[in-house]
PDB file of C-alpha atoms in Angstrom:
ATOM      1  CA  MET A   1     100.998  98.569 115.711  1.00  0.00           C
ATOM      2  CA  THR A   2     102.293  97.547 112.314  1.00  0.00           C
ATOM      3  CA  THR A   3     102.010  99.568 109.133  1.00  0.00           C
ATOM      4  CA  SER A   4     102.106  98.936 105.425  1.00  0.00           C
ATOM      5  CA  THR A   5     102.484 101.758 102.899  1.00  0.00           C
ATOM      6  CA  GLU A   6     101.635 101.728  99.216  1.00  0.00           C
ATOM      7  CA  GLN A   7     102.224 104.421  96.611  1.00  0.00           C
ATOM      8  CA  GLY A   8      99.412 105.343  94.236  1.00  0.00           C
ATOM      9  CA  ALA A   9      99.597 105.563  90.447  1.00  0.00           C
ATOM     10  CA  GLY A  10     102.000 108.229  89.236  1.00  0.00           C
ATOM     11  CA  ALA A  11     103.954 108.308  92.493  1.00  0.00           C
ATOM     12  CA  SER A  12     107.697 108.666  92.116  1.00  0.00           C
ATOM     13  CA  ASP A  13     110.692 108.182  94.349  1.00  0.00           C
ATOM     14  CA  LEU A  14     111.215 111.959  94.181  1.00  0.00           C
ATOM     15  CA  GLY A  15     107.724 112.656  95.526  1.00  0.00           C
ATOM     16  CA  LYS A  16     108.185 110.072  98.250  1.00  0.00           C
ATOM     17  CA  SER A  17     111.392 111.715  99.466  1.00  0.00           C
ATOM     18  CA  VAL A  18     110.029 115.274  99.314  1.00  0.00           C
ATOM     19  CA  ILE A  19     106.518 114.792 100.742  1.00  0.00           C
ATOM     20  CA  LYS A  20     106.819 113.692 104.335  1.00  0.00           C
ATOM     21  CA  THR A  21     103.297 114.392 105.637  1.00  0.00           C
ATOM     22  CA  ARG A  22     100.069 113.587 103.796  1.00  0.00           C
ATOM     23  CA  LYS A  23      96.470 114.411 104.640  1.00  0.00           C
ATOM     24  CA  VAL A  24      94.147 111.518 105.454  1.00  0.00           C
ATOM     25  CA  THR A  25      91.299 111.996 102.974  1.00  0.00           C
ATOM     26  CA  ALA A  26      89.441 108.731 103.668  1.00  0.00           C
ATOM     27  CA  TRP A  27      89.649 105.842 106.118  1.00  0.00           C
ATOM     28  CA  GLN A  28      88.056 102.470 106.592  1.00  0.00           C
ATOM     29  CA  PRO A  29      88.145 100.214 109.665  1.00  0.00           C
ATOM     30  CA  ASN A  30      88.204  96.455 109.114  1.00  0.00           C
ATOM     31  CA  PHE A  31      87.892  93.442 111.369  1.00  0.00           C
ATOM     32  CA  SER A  32      88.873  89.919 110.367  1.00  0.00           C
ATOM     33  CA  PRO A  33      87.887  87.133 112.768  1.00  0.00           C
ATOM     34  CA  SER A  34      90.377  84.376 113.503  1.00  0.00           C
ATOM     35  CA  GLY A  35      89.444  80.904 114.662  1.00  0.00           C
ATOM     36  CA  ALA A  36      87.079  80.200 117.550  1.00  0.00           C
ATOM     37  CA  GLY A  37      88.471  81.601 120.792  1.00  0.00           C
ATOM     38  CA  GLU A  38      91.260  83.441 118.937  1.00  0.00           C
ATOM     39  CA  PRO A  39      91.547  87.223 118.786  1.00  0.00           C
ATOM     40  CA  GLY A  40      90.736  88.778 115.425  1.00  0.00           C
ATOM     41  CA  SER A  41      92.676  91.342 113.441  1.00  0.00           C
ATOM     42  CA  TYR A  42      91.802  95.038 113.488  1.00  0.00           C
ATOM     43  CA  LEU A  43      92.983  97.040 110.489  1.00  0.00           C
ATOM     44  CA  PHE A  44      92.563 100.674 109.499  1.00  0.00           C
ATOM     45  CA  GLN A  45      93.103 101.591 105.872  1.00  0.00           C
ATOM     46  CA  LEU A  46      94.082 105.245 105.486  1.00  0.00           C
ATOM     47  CA  VAL A  47      93.810 106.853 102.050  1.00  0.00           C
ATOM     48  CA  LEU A  48      96.253 109.749 101.852  1.00  0.00           C
ATOM     49  CA  ASP A  49      95.903 112.810  99.601  1.00  0.00           C
ATOM     50  CA  ASN A  50      92.983 111.352  97.625  1.00  0.00           C
ATOM     51  CA  GLY A  51      94.844 108.176  96.715  1.00  0.00           C
ATOM     52  CA  ALA A  52      98.400 109.445  96.261  1.00  0.00           C
ATOM     53  CA  SER A  53      99.382 106.916  98.916  1.00  0.00           C
ATOM     54  CA  GLU A  54      97.776 104.455 101.287  1.00  0.00           C
ATOM     55  CA  VAL A  55      98.654 103.118 104.727  1.00  0.00           C
ATOM     56  CA  VAL A  56      97.251 100.078 106.506  1.00  0.00           C
ATOM     57  CA  LEU A  57      97.547 100.069 110.292  1.00  0.00           C
ATOM     58  CA  SER A  58      97.221  96.792 112.203  1.00  0.00           C
ATOM     59  CA  VAL A  59      96.161  97.599 115.773  1.00  0.00           C
ATOM     60  CA  THR A  60      95.005  95.956 118.991  1.00  0.00           C
ATOM     61  CA  VAL A  61      91.343  95.983 120.024  1.00  0.00           C
ATOM     62  CA  ASP A  62      91.979  98.829 122.505  1.00  0.00           C
ATOM     63  CA  ASP A  63      93.921 100.844 119.946  1.00  0.00           C
ATOM     64  CA  ALA A  64      91.181 100.211 117.362  1.00  0.00           C
ATOM     65  CA  ASP A  65      88.568 101.621 119.731  1.00  0.00           C
ATOM     66  CA  ASN A  66      90.658 104.720 120.433  1.00  0.00           C
ATOM     67  CA  LEU A  67      91.661 105.242 116.810  1.00  0.00           C
ATOM     68  CA  PHE A  68      88.037 104.977 115.654  1.00  0.00           C
ATOM     69  CA  ASP A  69      87.020 107.610 118.213  1.00  0.00           C
ATOM     70  CA  TRP A  70      89.855 109.985 117.277  1.00  0.00           C
ATOM     71  CA  LEU A  71      89.239 109.688 113.524  1.00  0.00           C
ATOM     72  CA  THR A  72      85.497 110.164 113.968  1.00  0.00           C
ATOM     73  CA  ALA A  73      85.917 113.235 116.200  1.00  0.00           C
ATOM     74  CA  SER A  74      88.647 114.946 114.153  1.00  0.00           C
ATOM     75  CA  ASP A  75      88.086 117.386 111.320  1.00  0.00           C
ATOM     76  CA  GLU A  76      91.563 116.691 109.953  1.00  0.00           C
ATOM     77  CA  ALA A  77      94.201 114.009 110.271  1.00  0.00           C
ATOM     78  CA  TYR A  78      97.654 113.707 108.728  1.00  0.00           C
ATOM     79  CA  TYR A  79     100.109 110.844 108.379  1.00  0.00           C
ATOM     80  CA  ASP A  80     103.851 111.464 108.715  1.00  0.00           C
ATOM     81  CA  MET A  81     105.341 109.087 106.138  1.00  0.00           C
ATOM     82  CA  GLU A  82     108.875 109.337 107.481  1.00  0.00           C
ATOM     83  CA  ARG A  83     108.095 108.718 111.165  1.00  0.00           C
ATOM     84  CA  GLU A  84     104.962 106.565 110.575  1.00  0.00           C
ATOM     85  CA  VAL A  85     102.925 108.728 112.960  1.00  0.00           C
ATOM     86  CA  LEU A  86      99.257 109.671 112.679  1.00  0.00           C
ATOM     87  CA  LEU A  87      98.641 113.328 113.555  1.00  0.00           C
ATOM     88  CA  PHE A  88      95.257 114.834 114.285  1.00  0.00           C
ATOM     89  CA  GLY A  89      94.189 118.388 113.368  1.00  0.00           C
ATOM     90  CA  SER A  90      95.324 121.177 115.621  1.00  0.00           C
ATOM     91  CA  ARG A  91      93.151 122.415 118.465  1.00  0.00           C
ATOM     92  CA  THR A  92      93.119 125.855 120.021  1.00  0.00           C
ATOM     93  CA  LEU A  93      93.633 126.182 123.758  1.00  0.00           C
ATOM     94  CA  GLY A  94      91.375 128.137 126.022  1.00  0.00           C
TER      95      GLY A  94
END
């Protein structure tokens, strides 16, 4: 998986160093076909904290299927900016 991060308008280096985890407030899956017989590209655009930042994940077809399911089923998701990890809302046991 590869990622690309972009800071929204008004973002500062100070905010980037202090805020390490942001809430995913919107997401959009994308598929771009390649040539005939070639695998396409699966991308997920994650909008963080209503546009304060944005992350684009490039994933495999299997990861895209799983990620779509997890994002659809989750009430909340967060993105750890420092570790580049997507976290899903907590669940209670039992």
